Short mmCIF file of C-alpha atoms in Angstrom, two decimals:
data_model
loop_
_atom_site.label_atom_id
_atom_site.label_comp_id
_atom_site.label_asym_id
_atom_site.label_seq_id
_atom_site.Cartn_x
_atom_site.Cartn_y
_atom_site.Cartn_z
CA MET Q 1118 40.60 87.45 42.57
CA SER Q 1119 43.75 86.10 44.13
CA VAL Q 1120 45.09 87.10 47.56
CA GLY Q 1121 47.85 89.22 45.83
CA GLU Q 1122 45.41 90.95 43.63
CA THR Q 1123 43.16 91.68 46.68
CA SER Q 1124 46.14 93.18 48.49
CA VAL Q 1125 47.03 95.40 45.54
CA GLU Q 1126 43.41 96.56 45.21
CA ALA Q 1127 43.38 97.34 48.98
CA GLU Q 1128 46.64 99.31 48.56
CA ARG Q 1129 45.18 101.35 45.72
CA ASP Q 1130 42.07 102.14 47.73
CA ALA Q 1131 44.24 103.28 50.58
CA VAL Q 1132 46.26 105.56 48.46
CA ILE Q 1133 43.10 107.15 46.98
CA ALA Q 1134 41.58 107.56 50.46
CA ALA Q 1135 44.82 109.17 51.77
CA LEU Q 1136 44.86 111.73 48.97
CA VAL Q 1137 41.23 112.88 49.24
CA PRO Q 1138 41.85 115.40 52.08
CA VAL Q 1139 45.14 116.56 50.41
CA ILE Q 1140 43.39 117.97 47.37
CA ASP Q 1141 41.48 120.40 49.49
CA GLY Q 1142 44.60 121.80 50.95
CA ILE Q 1143 46.23 122.31 47.55
CA ALA Q 1144 43.15 124.05 46.23
CA ALA Q 1145 42.93 126.33 49.26
CA THR Q 1146 46.61 127.31 48.80
CA PHE Q 1147 46.15 128.54 45.24
CA GLY Q 1148 42.64 129.99 45.70
CA PRO Q 1149 39.63 130.24 43.32
CA VAL Q 1150 41.71 129.89 40.09
CA CYS Q 1151 42.74 126.37 41.16
CA GLU Q 1152 41.17 123.03 40.66
CA VAL Q 1153 42.59 119.74 41.96
CA VAL Q 1154 41.16 116.41 40.69
CA LEU Q 1155 41.83 112.94 41.97
CA HIS Q 1156 41.30 110.29 39.36
CA ASP Q 1157 40.86 106.51 39.74
CA TYR Q 1158 41.56 104.95 36.32
CA ARG Q 1159 40.05 101.62 37.32
CA ARG Q 1160 36.76 103.17 36.29
CA PRO Q 1161 37.54 105.51 33.43
CA GLU Q 1162 34.00 106.48 32.70
CA GLN Q 1163 33.63 107.76 36.22
CA SER Q 1164 37.27 108.37 37.14
CA VAL Q 1165 36.86 111.56 39.16
CA VAL Q 1166 36.59 110.37 42.72
CA ALA Q 1167 37.23 113.67 44.46
CA ILE Q 1168 37.48 117.35 43.29
CA ALA Q 1169 38.35 120.66 44.91
CA GLY Q 1170 37.77 123.91 43.19
CA SER Q 1171 35.98 124.50 39.90
CA VAL Q 1172 37.90 125.28 36.74
CA THR Q 1173 36.86 122.66 34.15
CA GLY Q 1174 33.25 122.34 35.32
CA ARG Q 1175 33.55 118.61 36.28
CA ALA Q 1176 32.11 116.81 39.37
CA VAL Q 1177 32.65 113.69 41.30
CA GLY Q 1178 31.63 110.82 39.03
CA GLY Q 1179 32.88 112.61 35.90
CA ALA Q 1180 34.98 110.99 33.24
CA MET Q 1181 38.68 111.21 32.61
CA SER Q 1182 39.93 113.81 30.08
CA GLU Q 1183 41.90 112.99 26.99
CA ILE Q 1184 45.02 113.51 28.98
CA GLY Q 1185 43.91 110.63 31.24
CA MET Q 1186 43.16 108.48 28.25
CA ARG Q 1187 46.68 109.05 26.92
CA ILE Q 1188 48.15 108.09 30.27
CA VAL Q 1189 46.14 104.91 30.45
CA ALA Q 1190 47.07 104.02 26.90
CA ARG Q 1191 50.76 104.44 27.77
CA GLY Q 1192 50.52 101.97 30.63
CA GLU Q 1193 53.69 101.44 32.54
CA GLU Q 1194 55.49 103.89 30.26
CA ALA Q 1195 53.26 106.73 31.57
CA ALA Q 1196 55.08 109.57 33.26
CA ASP Q 1197 54.14 112.73 35.17
CA GLU Q 1198 53.23 115.63 32.91
CA LEU Q 1199 54.18 118.82 34.71
CA ASN Q 1200 53.56 122.53 34.04
CA TYR Q 1201 52.00 122.10 30.69
CA VAL Q 1202 49.71 124.81 29.23
CA THR Q 1203 46.58 124.15 27.26
CA ARG Q 1204 43.35 125.75 26.31
CA THR Q 1205 39.84 124.49 26.98
CA ARG Q 1206 37.04 124.44 24.44
CA THR Q 1207 35.56 127.51 26.15
CA GLY Q 1208 38.75 129.48 25.73
CA GLN Q 1209 40.24 129.26 29.22
CA THR Q 1210 44.03 129.03 29.39
CA LEU Q 1211 45.13 126.37 31.93
CA LYS Q 1212 48.51 125.67 33.43
CA SER Q 1213 48.43 122.08 34.64
CA SER Q 1214 50.24 119.16 36.21
CA THR Q 1215 49.23 115.51 36.09
CA MET Q 1216 51.00 113.21 38.54
CA VAL Q 1217 50.36 109.53 37.99
CA LEU Q 1218 49.66 107.22 40.88
CA ARG Q 1219 51.37 103.77 40.93
CA ASP Q 1220 50.89 100.77 43.21
CA SER Q 1221 53.75 98.74 44.65
CA THR Q 1222 53.86 96.66 41.43
CA GLY Q 1223 54.56 99.81 39.43
CA ALA Q 1224 51.14 99.79 37.67
CA VAL Q 1225 49.43 103.08 37.03
CA PHE Q 1226 45.94 103.19 38.55
CA GLY Q 1227 45.11 106.88 38.88
CA ALA Q 1228 46.41 110.47 38.89
CA LEU Q 1229 46.45 113.66 40.86
CA CYS Q 1230 45.82 116.62 38.60
CA VAL Q 1231 46.20 120.32 39.35
CA ASN Q 1232 44.63 122.86 37.00
CA LEU Q 1233 45.21 126.65 37.32
CA ASP Q 1234 43.11 129.04 35.30
CA VAL Q 1235 45.75 131.48 34.12
CA THR Q 1236 43.54 133.16 31.45
CA THR Q 1237 43.48 136.59 33.12
CA LEU Q 1238 47.25 136.46 33.77
CA THR Q 1239 47.89 135.57 30.11
CA GLU Q 1240 45.79 138.33 28.91
CA ALA Q 1241 47.56 140.81 31.23
CA HIS Q 1242 50.93 139.60 29.97
CA THR Q 1243 49.88 140.14 26.43
CA VAL Q 1244 48.62 143.77 27.13
CA ILE Q 1245 51.86 144.60 29.06
CA GLY Q 1246 53.95 143.19 26.23
CA ALA Q 1247 52.02 145.25 23.62
CA LEU Q 1248 52.46 148.40 25.74
CA THR Q 1249 56.15 147.97 26.24
CA GLY Q 1250 56.86 146.84 22.75
CA ILE Q 1251 58.54 143.59 23.75
CA GLY Q 1252 55.57 141.32 23.59
CA ARG Q 1253 55.46 138.33 21.21
CA PRO Q 1254 52.39 136.87 19.55
CA PRO Q 1255 50.91 134.22 21.84
CA ALA Q 1256 51.71 130.63 20.74
CA GLU Q 1257 48.81 128.51 19.59
CA LEU Q 1258 47.96 126.32 22.52
CA PRO Q 1259 46.74 122.65 22.21
CA VAL Q 1260 43.07 122.26 23.11
CA THR Q 1261 42.20 119.78 25.90
CA THR Q 1262 38.72 118.26 26.22
CA PHE Q 1263 37.18 117.97 29.68
CA GLY Q 1264 33.70 116.52 30.40
CA ASN Q 1265 31.72 114.53 32.85
CA ASP Q 1266 30.57 112.20 30.00
CA ILE Q 1267 33.31 109.95 28.51
CA ASP Q 1268 31.43 109.56 25.23
CA SER Q 1269 31.49 113.36 24.67
CA VAL Q 1270 35.19 113.40 25.19
CA VAL Q 1271 35.71 110.59 22.65
CA ASP Q 1272 33.42 112.37 20.27
CA VAL Q 1273 35.39 115.60 20.42
CA ILE Q 1274 38.60 113.70 19.70
CA LEU Q 1275 36.95 112.09 16.74
CA ASP Q 1276 35.66 115.43 15.44
CA ASP Q 1277 39.20 116.88 15.77
CA HIS Q 1278 40.61 114.07 13.64
CA HIS Q 1279 37.89 114.66 11.10
CA LEU Q 1280 38.71 118.33 10.87
CA ARG Q 1281 42.40 117.63 10.36
CA GLN Q 1282 41.74 114.96 7.78
CA ASP Q 1283 39.16 117.12 6.05
CA ARG Q 1284 37.71 114.02 4.30
CA ALA Q 1285 34.93 111.63 4.97
CA TRP Q 1286 35.78 107.99 5.82
CA ALA Q 1287 34.85 106.86 2.36
CA GLY Q 1288 37.37 109.21 0.88
CA LEU Q 1289 40.26 107.91 2.94
CA ASP Q 1290 42.63 105.33 1.40
CA ARG Q 1291 43.90 102.44 3.44
CA ALA Q 1292 46.99 104.34 4.71
CA ALA Q 1293 44.95 107.25 5.89
CA ARG Q 1294 42.40 104.90 7.62
CA LEU Q 1295 45.20 103.17 9.53
CA GLU Q 1296 46.72 106.51 10.41
CA LEU Q 1297 43.37 107.61 11.79
CA PHE Q 1298 43.12 104.54 14.01
CA ARG Q 1299 46.75 104.94 15.06
CA GLY Q 1300 46.16 108.55 16.04
CA LEU Q 1301 43.05 107.66 18.06
CA ASP Q 1302 44.92 104.86 19.76
CA GLU Q 1303 47.83 107.13 20.66
CA ARG Q 1304 45.39 109.55 22.23
CA GLY Q 1305 44.05 106.77 24.43
CA VAL Q 1306 40.59 106.63 22.88
CA PHE Q 1307 40.60 102.79 22.86
CA ALA Q 1308 41.50 102.57 26.53
CA VAL Q 1309 37.81 103.26 27.22
CA ARG Q 1310 35.24 100.51 27.26
CA ARG Q 1311 32.88 100.52 24.24
CA SER Q 1312 34.98 103.11 22.43
CA VAL Q 1313 35.55 100.87 19.46
CA GLU Q 1314 31.78 100.55 19.04
CA GLN Q 1315 31.43 104.33 19.37
CA VAL Q 1316 34.13 104.94 16.84
CA ALA Q 1317 32.62 102.40 14.41
CA GLY Q 1318 29.23 104.11 14.70
CA ARG Q 1319 30.70 107.55 14.04
CA LEU Q 1320 32.60 106.42 11.06
CA GLY Q 1321 29.73 104.33 9.61
CA ILE Q 1322 31.59 100.98 9.67
CA SER Q 1323 30.99 97.68 11.41
CA ARG Q 1324 32.51 96.92 14.75
CA ALA Q 1325 34.48 94.04 13.17
CA SER Q 1326 35.99 96.38 10.65
CA ALA Q 1327 36.90 98.86 13.42
CA TYR Q 1328 38.60 96.15 15.37
CA SER Q 1329 40.41 95.05 12.22
CA TYR Q 1330 41.75 98.52 11.44
CA LEU Q 1331 42.80 98.96 15.08
CA SER Q 1332 44.68 95.60 15.04
CA GLN Q 1333 46.38 96.46 11.76
CA ALA Q 1334 47.31 100.01 12.93
CA ARG Q 1335 48.95 98.55 16.09
CA ALA Q 1336 50.76 95.92 14.09
CA ALA Q 1337 51.93 98.54 11.56
CA THR Q 1338 53.38 100.55 14.43
CA GLU Q 1339 55.49 97.61 15.52
CA ALA Q 1340 56.41 96.37 12.00
CA PRO Q 1341 55.44 98.47 8.92
CA PRO Q 1342 53.87 96.31 6.24
CA ASP Q 1343 55.62 95.51 2.98
CA PRO Q 1344 54.44 98.10 0.49
CA THR Q 1345 54.74 95.44 -2.30
CA ASP Q 1346 52.26 93.16 -0.61
CA PRO Q 1347 49.00 93.24 -2.55
CA THR Q 1348 47.10 91.74 0.39
CA ASP Q 1349 44.49 94.09 1.91
CA SER Q 1350 41.90 92.17 3.87
CA THR Q 1351 40.41 95.26 5.58
CA ASP Q 1352 39.55 97.07 2.41
CA SER Q 1353 38.04 93.94 0.97
CA THR Q 1354 35.60 93.70 3.77
CA ASP Q 1355 34.81 97.43 4.06
CA SER Q 1356 35.77 99.00 0.68
CA SER Q 1357 32.58 100.99 0.43
CA GLY Q 1358 33.09 102.77 3.73
CA GLY Q 1359 29.75 101.41 4.97
CA HIS Q 1360 28.80 98.58 7.29
CA ALA Q 1361 30.70 95.41 6.49
#
């Protein structure tokens, strides 16, 4: 590691250390419905370095959520995500903000996240709206996966794609397979170490085939392939949907 890299790493460590006591103050301000999480994305499998409050059930040493994966995947293009509302797998309604941490070079290396459990307030709002006759049906909220184990987060994202595709891997044509890998990539799945192997195992294909599909999906995003081109190297190596 060069002197410059060492300096940047020291800077990142200093930012993390300075924010640790801050999260306790934020959580205390909002009370028991608040959780504040400090993430260090340099170690995505154990990105939670400090936490105050308990809303999502995570602990220090826990993994990043799929929101964190998405931020890491966006790299320098990542931006703060403020006041967004999601639903957890257990049915909680959360109002959250994720503020990215950058070093002096502009690189994203972590995030400060605030999660407010507004489930009770949302239910009260619905009841009051129904009583007054001015309520609207609640909008369907996106579901966010939180977990201490990064593999479980990746698995849930994969399951979600399978449910929306409603077809097994062997039943997908080449375009659908590339779309699957493109969708997983956009959600930041492949920002996690060993995730390609995990995805390959879940789909029942070889690691080489998974890397090939990922490479083609990324290339297609930048320059869509010519539909008249009969070449299809991936399908020829994995046409059965099994291990190549």
